[in-house]
Amino acid sequence: MTSRFNPLWLSAIFALGLSIPTRSSPFPARLAVESTSQSSFVLDARGILHAWEDNQAGQLGIGTQSANTHSAQPSPVSVPFPAGVTRWIDVAAGTFHTLAIADTGQLFAAGANGYNQLGTDNPNGQLSFMPVPLLSGKTNWIGIAAGDHSMALAADGTLYAWGANFNGQLGNGNENNQSAPQIVPLPAGVTRWVQIAAGENHSLAIADTGLLYAWGGNFYGQLGNGYNLRQSRPVAVIFPAGVTSWQRIAAGFNFSIGLGNNGLLYAWGQNSEGQLGHGDTTGSNVPVPVAMPAGISWGKIAAGGSEGFAISSTGQLYAWGGNYWGECGLGARGPQLQPAPVPFPGGQAGWADIAGGRGHTLGLGTDCRVYQWGLRFSQSSPEASPVLAAELNDLCTASSNVAPTVAIVNPTNGSVIVGPATITLQAQASDADGSVSRVDFFDGDHALGTAQHSTSVYTLSWTPSAGHHLLTARATDNLGLARNSDPVA
């Protein structure tokens, strides 16, 4: 899902995919969730990625996984940095996997891999962020998006796609799942892609010509080409009257939203719950106007599973669609067939960013605090109005705080580890502007336990089994920032 991080603007990543920056903003924090995702991500001004909620496939990238959605990570935790990484730049959340761009320029992935969406053939997936192997040499990414598949847009306008392809959502002309990233072909007259979005099984991309192309699943007409047949190669979305180019896009579960160069919002695809926002439940396989108030200039747009969102230039948020769990944030549950303004808690500030997931929504206020509503699996009942995520403070202050440093000092690389004798694992950890609160040891994805410490040395007794071991240590500081050590094998 979405765009390159710049400390001068904010863009939400909840909607199932976006790419290039879509709205200038003074906010250096951003939200992340996709229309198929039940997880939540927030990227703050320091490049720290905070993650919580659904983690049943390890998609939060924190080295562990939940037994099921109902034992989700209840509160935000910081996502550890891989070796050599000091900040996260962008993140996109798919159904059960996540993509992230680091300050090194590398593209990382975590979570489920049943459709090869991590870019590997390993069906077991991964609980921590690891580089996408065949793209590890590329460091010029400007956009990412995810559904059951993955997409990454390079600075030269080349679009790569991999993962699930049973509806042709990779755009490569066939319907075979792919672990190796595929280049999405350029239609005639197009020289580069400039913005991308991903639904559950369909993909959208704006070309340098201003035309919008779509491919993949089309049962509900979410490709907007006037037909309901899936497409394995990009096809042009039909222009509504008065539109000659597209400015912004968002992809929901089975519908799409676009902002035309005439300043109007359009939607197409499934409409059984009012996803298209035009006052009834009639679907459309071509773009139709969303029934927005006249004379409003639109900034950010986003799509949840069955909901649409748009923020005006004055910071007013509008929402419409299914709203089964209160995802629209209007104070009541049930279908909202036309856009309605979402009240800001306390009535003082406005909205700066919005992101919609499957069953829940995140909003960033101009107070730079995060609010959430809808269904949270860590809570007993849904919230139909925005509620402050109290664990997250002001996300826009780029304080001097950095994650702690940590290194394993025993055993060393190349040591012969022979089980079942018990050995003492040792790590050194320190935090330049705070304190280290804990150090945990891992063998691959398996947590070994929390270390005891004396001064800066952290120790844990461990009885290894026979076989190969890959040890890492993770240090967490008093503000919840964490970093992984280099591995020891």
Short mmCIF file of C-alpha atoms in Angstrom, two decimals:
data_model
loop_
_atom_site.label_atom_id
_atom_site.label_comp_id
_atom_site.label_asym_id
_atom_site.label_seq_id
_atom_site.Cartn_x
_atom_site.Cartn_y
_atom_site.Cartn_z
CA MET A 1 0.00 0.00 0.00
CA THR A 2 1.22 3.46 -0.32
CA SER A 3 3.75 6.18 -0.62
CA ARG A 4 7.26 7.24 0.08
CA PHE A 5 7.72 8.86 3.52
CA ASN A 6 8.71 12.50 3.66
CA PRO A 7 8.89 14.32 7.01
CA LEU A 8 6.80 17.17 5.58
CA TRP A 9 3.68 15.28 4.67
CA LEU A 10 1.30 12.64 5.83
CA SER A 11 -0.45 9.92 3.95
CA ALA A 12 -2.55 7.07 5.32
CA ILE A 13 -1.94 3.50 4.45
CA PHE A 14 -5.07 1.86 5.77
CA ALA A 15 -6.75 1.75 2.39
CA LEU A 16 -5.69 -1.29 0.50
CA GLY A 17 -3.14 0.50 -1.52
CA LEU A 18 -1.75 3.84 -2.52
CA SER A 19 1.59 4.92 -3.78
CA ILE A 20 2.90 8.34 -4.62
CA PRO A 21 2.35 11.09 -2.03
CA THR A 22 -1.18 12.28 -2.49
CA ARG A 23 -1.49 15.27 -0.21
CA SER A 24 0.84 17.93 1.07
CA SER A 25 0.73 18.16 4.85
CA PRO A 26 2.77 19.48 7.77
CA PHE A 27 2.36 16.14 9.53
CA PRO A 28 5.35 13.79 9.55
CA ALA A 29 3.36 10.85 10.92
CA ARG A 30 1.21 8.45 8.92
CA LEU A 31 -1.24 5.61 9.30
CA ALA A 32 -1.19 2.20 7.70
CA VAL A 33 -3.81 -0.46 7.17
CA GLU A 34 -5.39 -1.93 4.05
CA SER A 35 -8.97 -2.73 3.14
CA THR A 36 -8.30 -6.44 3.62
CA SER A 37 -6.17 -6.02 6.75
CA GLN A 38 -7.20 -6.44 10.37
CA SER A 39 -3.87 -5.10 11.64
CA SER A 40 -2.93 -1.50 12.44
CA PHE A 41 0.31 0.37 11.73
CA VAL A 42 1.43 3.92 12.51
CA LEU A 43 4.71 5.40 11.29
CA ASP A 44 5.92 8.32 13.41
CA ALA A 45 8.26 11.24 12.75
CA ARG A 46 11.29 9.28 13.91
CA GLY A 47 10.70 6.48 11.46
CA ILE A 48 9.50 4.19 14.24
CA LEU A 49 6.77 1.78 13.11
CA HIS A 50 4.12 1.01 15.74
CA ALA A 51 1.99 -2.11 15.18
CA TRP A 52 -0.95 -3.80 16.92
CA GLU A 53 -4.13 -5.88 16.50
CA ASP A 54 -4.25 -8.97 14.22
CA ASN A 55 -0.97 -10.91 14.22
CA GLN A 56 -2.07 -14.47 13.59
CA ALA A 57 0.39 -14.86 10.69
CA GLY A 58 3.16 -12.75 12.20
CA GLN A 59 2.27 -9.85 9.90
CA LEU A 60 3.17 -7.25 12.53
CA GLY A 61 6.81 -8.21 12.05
CA ILE A 62 7.57 -8.26 15.78
CA GLY A 63 9.00 -11.78 15.87
CA THR A 64 5.92 -13.48 17.34
CA GLN A 65 2.41 -14.39 16.23
CA SER A 66 -1.00 -14.61 17.88
CA ALA A 67 -2.86 -17.90 18.18
CA ASN A 68 -5.82 -16.32 16.34
CA THR A 69 -7.41 -12.93 15.75
CA HIS A 70 -9.09 -13.02 19.15
CA SER A 71 -5.70 -13.12 20.90
CA ALA A 72 -4.35 -10.20 18.90
CA GLN A 73 -1.64 -7.77 20.03
CA PRO A 74 -3.82 -5.44 22.13
CA SER A 75 -1.67 -2.30 22.18
CA PRO A 76 0.95 -0.72 19.92
CA VAL A 77 4.49 -2.08 20.02
CA SER A 78 7.47 -0.86 18.01
CA VAL A 79 8.57 -3.05 15.11
CA PRO A 80 12.24 -4.05 15.45
CA PHE A 81 14.74 -2.75 12.94
CA PRO A 82 16.57 -5.34 10.87
CA ALA A 83 20.37 -5.12 10.96
CA GLY A 84 21.58 -1.94 9.28
CA VAL A 85 18.20 -0.19 9.38
CA THR A 86 17.66 2.94 11.51
CA ARG A 87 14.18 4.02 10.38
CA TRP A 88 11.20 2.82 8.38
CA ILE A 89 10.16 4.87 5.37
CA ASP A 90 6.87 3.31 4.20
CA VAL A 91 4.58 0.38 5.01
CA ALA A 92 1.70 -1.43 3.29
CA ALA A 93 -0.54 -3.97 5.01
CA GLY A 94 -2.07 -6.82 3.04
CA THR A 95 -4.55 -9.45 4.19
CA PHE A 96 -2.06 -11.45 6.25
CA HIS A 97 1.27 -9.97 5.22
CA THR A 98 3.02 -6.62 5.34
CA LEU A 99 5.53 -4.80 3.13
CA ALA A 100 7.90 -2.10 4.39
CA ILE A 101 10.59 0.14 2.91
CA ALA A 102 13.60 0.93 5.11
CA ASP A 103 15.97 3.90 5.07
CA THR A 104 18.50 1.66 3.32
CA GLY A 105 16.11 1.62 0.38
CA GLN A 106 15.52 -2.11 0.76
CA LEU A 107 12.07 -3.66 0.57
CA PHE A 108 11.14 -5.99 3.45
CA ALA A 109 8.20 -8.34 4.03
CA ALA A 110 6.68 -10.26 6.97
CA GLY A 111 3.70 -12.50 7.65
CA ALA A 112 1.93 -15.24 5.73
CA ASN A 113 3.28 -16.64 2.46
CA GLY A 114 0.59 -19.05 1.31
CA TYR A 115 0.40 -17.22 -2.03
CA ASN A 116 4.15 -16.43 -2.24
CA GLN A 117 3.31 -12.81 -1.39
CA LEU A 118 6.59 -12.43 0.55
CA GLY A 119 8.53 -13.12 -2.61
CA THR A 120 9.80 -16.53 -1.49
CA ASP A 121 8.74 -20.16 -1.94
CA ASN A 122 8.77 -20.87 1.80
CA PRO A 123 5.14 -21.74 2.72
CA ASN A 124 5.78 -21.07 6.43
CA GLY A 125 6.05 -17.31 6.10
CA GLN A 126 8.17 -15.19 8.45
CA LEU A 127 7.54 -13.46 11.78
CA SER A 128 10.10 -10.68 11.34
CA PHE A 129 10.78 -8.38 8.42
CA MET A 130 13.17 -9.93 5.92
CA PRO A 131 14.30 -8.56 2.52
CA VAL A 132 12.29 -9.58 -0.55
CA PRO A 133 15.06 -11.78 -2.02
CA LEU A 134 14.88 -11.09 -5.75
CA LEU A 135 14.50 -7.35 -5.17
CA SER A 136 17.25 -7.00 -2.54
CA GLY A 137 19.54 -5.21 -5.02
CA LYS A 138 17.00 -2.46 -5.70
CA THR A 139 16.87 0.58 -3.43
CA ASN A 140 14.76 3.08 -5.35
CA TRP A 141 11.19 2.28 -4.29
CA ILE A 142 8.60 5.06 -4.31
CA GLY A 143 5.41 3.09 -3.62
CA ILE A 144 4.14 -0.22 -2.27
CA ALA A 145 0.68 -1.81 -2.08
CA ALA A 146 -0.69 -5.12 -0.83
CA GLY A 147 -3.81 -7.30 -0.87
CA ASP A 148 -3.42 -11.06 -1.20
CA HIS A 149 -0.63 -10.00 -3.53
CA SER A 150 2.22 -7.48 -3.37
CA MET A 151 3.16 -4.55 -5.59
CA ALA A 152 6.21 -2.27 -5.56
CA LEU A 153 6.76 0.80 -7.73
CA ALA A 154 10.33 1.79 -8.60
CA ALA A 155 11.49 5.36 -9.18
CA ASP A 156 11.92 4.68 -12.90
CA GLY A 157 8.18 3.92 -13.16
CA THR A 158 8.59 0.14 -13.36
CA LEU A 159 5.90 -1.75 -11.43
CA TYR A 160 6.61 -5.18 -9.94
CA ALA A 161 3.92 -7.58 -8.66
CA TRP A 162 4.03 -11.02 -7.02
CA GLY A 163 1.98 -13.34 -4.83
CA ALA A 164 -1.64 -14.37 -5.40
CA ASN A 165 -2.70 -14.30 -9.04
CA PHE A 166 -5.83 -16.44 -9.25
CA ASN A 167 -7.73 -13.49 -10.72
CA GLY A 168 -4.87 -12.08 -12.78
CA GLN A 169 -4.13 -9.37 -10.21
CA LEU A 170 -0.41 -9.43 -11.05
CA GLY A 171 -1.18 -8.13 -14.53
CA ASN A 172 1.34 -10.39 -16.25
CA GLY A 173 -1.07 -12.15 -18.60
CA ASN A 174 -1.65 -15.37 -16.65
CA GLU A 175 -3.31 -16.56 -13.42
CA ASN A 176 -0.44 -18.42 -11.73
CA ASN A 177 0.79 -17.37 -8.28
CA GLN A 178 4.32 -16.01 -8.43
CA SER A 179 7.10 -15.83 -5.85
CA ALA A 180 9.36 -14.01 -8.30
CA PRO A 181 8.34 -10.36 -8.83
CA GLN A 182 6.79 -9.85 -12.27
CA ILE A 183 7.03 -6.63 -14.27
CA VAL A 184 3.56 -5.28 -15.05
CA PRO A 185 3.52 -4.47 -18.78
CA LEU A 186 3.03 -0.89 -19.95
CA PRO A 187 0.00 -0.29 -22.19
CA ALA A 188 0.54 1.42 -25.52
CA GLY A 189 1.47 5.07 -25.11
CA VAL A 190 2.46 4.67 -21.43
CA THR A 191 6.10 5.15 -20.41
CA ARG A 192 5.81 4.77 -16.62
CA TRP A 193 3.42 4.12 -13.74
CA VAL A 194 3.04 6.93 -11.21
CA GLN A 195 0.59 5.75 -8.53
CA ILE A 196 -0.67 2.33 -7.41
CA ALA A 197 -3.37 0.77 -5.23
CA ALA A 198 -4.32 -2.82 -4.38
CA GLY A 199 -7.65 -4.39 -3.47
CA GLU A 200 -8.07 -7.94 -2.22
CA ASN A 201 -7.70 -9.39 -5.73
CA HIS A 202 -7.59 -6.39 -8.06
CA SER A 203 -4.98 -3.75 -8.80
CA LEU A 204 -5.09 -0.11 -9.89
CA ALA A 205 -2.37 2.13 -11.36
CA ILE A 206 -2.31 5.65 -12.76
CA ALA A 207 -0.04 6.05 -15.78
CA ASP A 208 2.02 9.09 -16.77
CA THR A 209 -0.67 9.83 -19.35
CA GLY A 210 -3.22 10.44 -16.57
CA LEU A 211 -5.18 7.34 -17.57
CA LEU A 212 -6.12 4.87 -14.86
CA TYR A 213 -5.63 1.16 -15.53
CA ALA A 214 -7.00 -1.82 -13.62
CA TRP A 215 -6.57 -5.58 -13.68
CA GLY A 216 -7.49 -8.68 -11.68
CA GLY A 217 -10.83 -9.68 -10.16
CA ASN A 218 -13.86 -7.96 -11.69
CA PHE A 219 -16.93 -9.88 -10.54
CA TYR A 220 -18.46 -6.67 -9.18
CA GLY A 221 -17.12 -4.35 -11.86
CA GLN A 222 -14.29 -3.04 -9.65
CA LEU A 223 -12.06 -2.58 -12.70
CA GLY A 224 -14.36 0.13 -14.04
CA ASN A 225 -14.01 -0.86 -17.71
CA GLY A 226 -17.71 -1.48 -18.35
CA TYR A 227 -17.50 -5.27 -18.02
CA ASN A 228 -17.56 -7.84 -15.20
CA LEU A 229 -14.90 -10.24 -16.48
CA ARG A 230 -11.55 -10.54 -14.74
CA GLN A 231 -8.50 -9.27 -16.58
CA SER A 232 -4.93 -10.53 -16.37
CA ARG A 233 -3.47 -7.47 -18.11
CA PRO A 234 -4.07 -3.74 -17.50
CA VAL A 235 -7.26 -2.32 -19.04
CA ALA A 236 -8.27 1.34 -19.05
CA VAL A 237 -10.87 2.58 -16.58
CA ILE A 238 -13.61 4.50 -18.41
CA PHE A 239 -13.48 8.26 -17.96
CA PRO A 240 -16.68 9.81 -16.57
CA ALA A 241 -17.98 12.90 -18.35
CA GLY A 242 -15.79 15.89 -17.54
CA VAL A 243 -12.74 13.85 -16.45
CA THR A 244 -9.60 13.73 -18.61
CA SER A 245 -7.13 12.41 -16.02
CA TRP A 246 -7.07 10.82 -12.57
CA GLN A 247 -5.36 12.40 -9.59
CA ARG A 248 -5.75 9.94 -6.72
CA ILE A 249 -6.96 6.36 -6.26
CA ALA A 250 -7.89 3.94 -3.49
CA ALA A 251 -8.95 0.30 -3.60
CA GLY A 252 -11.45 -1.36 -1.30
CA PHE A 253 -12.20 -5.04 -0.90
CA ASN A 254 -14.24 -5.25 -4.14
CA PHE A 255 -14.65 -1.61 -5.14
CA SER A 256 -12.51 1.34 -6.20
CA ILE A 257 -12.43 5.10 -5.62
CA GLY A 258 -10.84 7.79 -7.77
CA LEU A 259 -10.47 11.56 -7.74
CA GLY A 260 -10.86 13.11 -11.18
CA ASN A 261 -9.11 16.22 -12.44
CA ASN A 262 -12.49 17.97 -12.28
CA GLY A 263 -12.28 17.78 -8.47
CA LEU A 264 -15.06 15.19 -8.12
CA LEU A 265 -14.92 11.81 -6.41
CA TYR A 266 -16.03 8.65 -8.23
CA ALA A 267 -16.51 5.05 -7.16
CA TRP A 268 -17.25 1.76 -8.92
CA GLY A 269 -17.63 -1.93 -8.15
CA GLN A 270 -19.58 -3.64 -5.38
CA ASN A 271 -22.29 -1.55 -3.72
CA SER A 272 -24.32 -3.98 -1.62
CA GLU A 273 -23.57 -1.90 1.48
CA GLY A 274 -23.40 1.56 -0.05
CA GLN A 275 -19.67 1.41 -0.88
CA LEU A 276 -20.16 3.69 -3.88
CA GLY A 277 -21.76 6.44 -1.80
CA HIS A 278 -24.41 7.53 -4.28
CA GLY A 279 -27.52 6.90 -2.17
CA ASP A 280 -28.56 3.33 -3.08
CA THR A 281 -27.12 -0.18 -3.30
CA THR A 282 -26.90 -0.52 -7.08
CA GLY A 283 -23.42 -1.56 -8.19
CA SER A 284 -21.62 -0.17 -11.21
CA ASN A 285 -18.89 -1.39 -13.55
CA VAL A 286 -18.04 2.18 -14.58
CA PRO A 287 -17.15 5.15 -12.35
CA VAL A 288 -20.17 6.97 -10.88
CA PRO A 289 -20.10 10.18 -8.80
CA VAL A 290 -19.97 9.90 -5.02
CA ALA A 291 -22.73 12.12 -3.57
CA MET A 292 -20.42 14.62 -1.92
CA PRO A 293 -21.32 18.19 -0.95
CA ALA A 294 -20.53 20.64 -3.75
CA GLY A 295 -17.63 23.04 -3.72
CA ILE A 296 -15.26 21.01 -1.55
CA SER A 297 -11.61 20.46 -2.45
CA TRP A 298 -10.48 16.92 -1.61
CA GLY A 299 -7.13 15.88 -0.19
CA LYS A 300 -6.68 12.35 1.10
CA ILE A 301 -8.98 9.53 -0.05
CA ALA A 302 -9.03 5.99 1.31
CA ALA A 303 -11.03 2.78 1.19
CA GLY A 304 -11.73 0.22 3.89
CA GLY A 305 -13.19 -3.22 3.38
CA SER A 306 -16.66 -1.83 2.59
CA GLU A 307 -16.23 1.86 3.41
CA GLY A 308 -15.02 4.95 1.61
CA PHE A 309 -13.32 7.98 3.16
CA ALA A 310 -12.28 11.44 2.01
CA ILE A 311 -10.71 14.39 3.85
CA SER A 312 -11.41 17.91 2.64
CA SER A 313 -8.80 20.65 2.37
CA THR A 314 -10.19 22.09 5.60
CA GLY A 315 -9.69 18.83 7.54
CA GLN A 316 -13.29 17.57 7.51
CA LEU A 317 -13.56 13.78 7.17
CA TYR A 318 -16.48 12.18 5.30
CA ALA A 319 -17.33 8.47 5.45
CA TRP A 320 -19.81 6.13 3.79
CA GLY A 321 -20.43 2.42 3.17
CA GLY A 322 -21.06 -0.79 5.09
CA ASN A 323 -20.35 0.42 8.63
CA TYR A 324 -21.31 -2.97 10.07
CA TRP A 325 -18.91 -2.53 13.01
CA GLY A 326 -19.11 1.26 13.11
CA GLU A 327 -16.19 1.72 10.71
CA CYS A 328 -17.59 5.05 9.49
CA GLY A 329 -17.19 6.59 12.96
CA LEU A 330 -20.60 8.25 12.90
CA GLY A 331 -21.77 7.04 16.31
CA ALA A 332 -24.08 4.31 15.01
CA ARG A 333 -23.71 1.05 13.10
CA GLY A 334 -25.40 0.09 9.83
CA PRO A 335 -25.13 0.98 6.12
CA GLN A 336 -24.39 4.61 5.33
CA LEU A 337 -25.45 5.06 1.70
CA GLN A 338 -24.20 8.64 1.33
CA PRO A 339 -21.15 10.43 2.74
CA ALA A 340 -21.56 11.97 6.17
CA PRO A 341 -19.12 14.10 8.21
CA VAL A 342 -17.21 12.26 10.94
CA PRO A 343 -17.14 14.31 14.16
CA PHE A 344 -13.74 14.97 15.69
CA PRO A 345 -13.63 14.02 19.39
CA GLY A 346 -14.02 17.16 21.45
CA GLY A 347 -14.81 19.19 18.36
CA GLN A 348 -11.56 21.19 18.49
CA ALA A 349 -9.26 19.83 15.80
CA GLY A 350 -9.64 18.36 12.32
CA TRP A 351 -8.49 15.26 10.50
CA ALA A 352 -5.09 15.00 8.82
CA ASP A 353 -5.04 11.36 7.69
CA ILE A 354 -7.35 8.35 7.38
CA ALA A 355 -6.89 4.65 6.79
CA GLY A 356 -9.56 1.95 6.51
CA GLY A 357 -9.12 -1.75 7.20
CA ARG A 358 -11.38 -4.77 7.23
CA GLY A 359 -13.71 -3.95 10.09
CA HIS A 360 -11.80 -1.05 11.62
CA THR A 361 -10.54 2.45 10.88
CA LEU A 362 -7.65 4.66 11.97
CA GLY A 363 -7.67 8.44 11.89
CA LEU A 364 -4.93 10.96 12.60
CA GLY A 365 -6.07 14.25 14.06
CA THR A 366 -4.44 17.61 13.47
CA ASP A 367 -3.45 17.25 17.14
CA CYS A 368 -1.14 14.50 15.83
CA ARG A 369 -2.86 11.85 17.95
CA VAL A 370 -4.22 8.57 16.61
CA TYR A 371 -7.91 7.63 16.93
CA GLN A 372 -9.47 4.26 16.14
CA TRP A 373 -12.97 2.93 15.71
CA GLY A 374 -14.87 -0.12 14.49
CA LEU A 375 -14.03 -3.70 15.46
CA ARG A 376 -10.87 -4.30 17.47
CA PHE A 377 -10.14 -7.96 18.12
CA SER A 378 -8.45 -7.10 21.40
CA GLN A 379 -11.70 -5.50 22.65
CA SER A 380 -14.99 -7.12 23.63
CA SER A 381 -17.21 -4.79 21.60
CA PRO A 382 -16.80 -2.44 18.62
CA GLU A 383 -16.64 1.35 18.85
CA ALA A 384 -18.88 3.33 16.49
CA SER A 385 -17.16 6.66 17.26
CA PRO A 386 -13.47 7.65 17.20
CA VAL A 387 -11.60 6.72 20.39
CA LEU A 388 -8.12 7.97 21.26
CA ALA A 389 -5.33 5.39 21.03
CA ALA A 390 -4.02 6.51 24.40
CA GLU A 391 -0.83 4.42 24.22
CA LEU A 392 0.45 6.59 21.35
CA ASN A 393 1.45 10.14 22.20
CA ASP A 394 2.27 13.03 19.86
CA LEU A 395 3.60 11.25 16.77
CA CYS A 396 4.87 14.34 15.00
CA THR A 397 7.61 15.42 17.39
CA ALA A 398 10.89 14.13 16.02
CA SER A 399 12.51 13.72 19.40
CA SER A 400 16.11 12.64 19.81
CA ASN A 401 15.07 9.25 21.10
CA VAL A 402 16.51 6.35 19.14
CA ALA A 403 16.26 2.60 19.57
CA PRO A 404 18.84 0.88 21.80
CA THR A 405 21.88 -0.94 20.45
CA VAL A 406 22.40 -4.65 21.11
CA ALA A 407 24.99 -7.28 20.19
CA ILE A 408 25.37 -10.96 21.11
CA VAL A 409 28.78 -11.60 22.72
CA ASN A 410 28.31 -15.29 23.55
CA PRO A 411 28.26 -17.47 21.53
CA THR A 412 30.17 -15.91 18.66
CA ASN A 413 29.73 -16.51 14.94
CA GLY A 414 31.05 -19.91 13.95
CA SER A 415 30.82 -21.37 17.45
CA VAL A 416 29.99 -25.06 17.64
CA ILE A 417 26.77 -25.44 19.65
CA VAL A 418 26.26 -29.00 20.87
CA GLY A 419 23.04 -30.02 22.60
CA PRO A 420 21.68 -30.91 25.03
CA ALA A 421 24.27 -29.21 27.25
CA THR A 422 23.10 -25.88 28.70
CA ILE A 423 24.98 -22.76 27.59
CA THR A 424 24.76 -19.14 28.69
CA LEU A 425 23.67 -16.66 26.06
CA GLN A 426 25.10 -13.18 26.58
CA ALA A 427 24.30 -9.86 24.95
CA GLN A 428 25.39 -6.31 25.56
CA ALA A 429 22.78 -3.57 25.20
CA SER A 430 22.67 0.16 25.83
CA ASP A 431 20.43 3.14 25.11
CA ALA A 432 22.03 6.54 24.52
CA ASP A 433 18.99 8.62 25.47
CA GLY A 434 16.98 6.40 27.79
CA SER A 435 17.22 3.00 29.40
CA VAL A 436 17.03 -0.61 28.22
CA SER A 437 13.94 -2.23 29.71
CA ARG A 438 14.48 -5.79 28.44
CA VAL A 439 16.47 -8.03 26.12
CA ASP A 440 14.91 -11.11 24.53
CA PHE A 441 16.75 -13.93 22.76
CA PHE A 442 15.45 -15.73 19.66
CA ASP A 443 16.44 -18.84 17.75
CA GLY A 444 15.15 -18.03 14.29
CA ASP A 445 11.50 -17.08 14.87
CA HIS A 446 11.31 -19.00 18.16
CA ALA A 447 11.44 -16.91 21.34
CA LEU A 448 13.91 -18.35 23.87
CA GLY A 449 13.09 -16.03 26.74
CA THR A 450 13.84 -12.72 28.43
CA ALA A 451 17.38 -12.25 29.70
CA GLN A 452 18.50 -11.33 33.21
CA HIS A 453 20.95 -8.46 33.42
CA SER A 454 23.77 -6.99 35.42
CA THR A 455 24.99 -3.56 34.26
CA SER A 456 24.97 -3.76 30.44
CA VAL A 457 25.33 -7.55 30.12
CA TYR A 458 22.17 -9.62 29.60
CA THR A 459 22.24 -13.40 30.11
CA LEU A 460 19.91 -16.33 29.50
CA SER A 461 20.50 -20.03 30.09
CA TRP A 462 19.56 -22.13 27.07
CA THR A 463 19.61 -25.84 26.29
CA PRO A 464 19.80 -26.17 22.51
CA SER A 465 18.44 -29.07 20.50
CA ALA A 466 20.44 -30.77 17.78
CA GLY A 467 20.61 -28.98 14.43
CA HIS A 468 21.32 -25.53 13.03
CA HIS A 469 20.60 -22.43 15.10
CA LEU A 470 20.31 -18.75 14.18
CA LEU A 471 20.44 -16.58 17.28
CA THR A 472 19.38 -12.94 17.63
CA ALA A 473 18.81 -10.64 20.57
CA ARG A 474 16.23 -7.86 20.70
CA ALA A 475 16.64 -4.89 23.02
CA THR A 476 13.62 -2.74 23.96
CA ASP A 477 13.96 0.65 25.66
CA ASN A 478 11.78 2.52 28.14
CA LEU A 479 9.69 4.08 25.33
CA GLY A 480 9.07 0.77 23.60
CA LEU A 481 11.60 1.27 20.79
CA ALA A 482 13.33 -1.96 19.84
CA ARG A 483 16.24 -3.14 17.73
CA ASN A 484 17.53 -6.58 16.74
CA SER A 485 21.16 -7.63 16.94
CA ASP A 486 23.08 -9.01 14.01
CA PRO A 487 22.43 -12.78 13.84
CA VAL A 488 24.88 -15.32 15.18
CA ALA A 489 24.98 -18.67 13.41
#
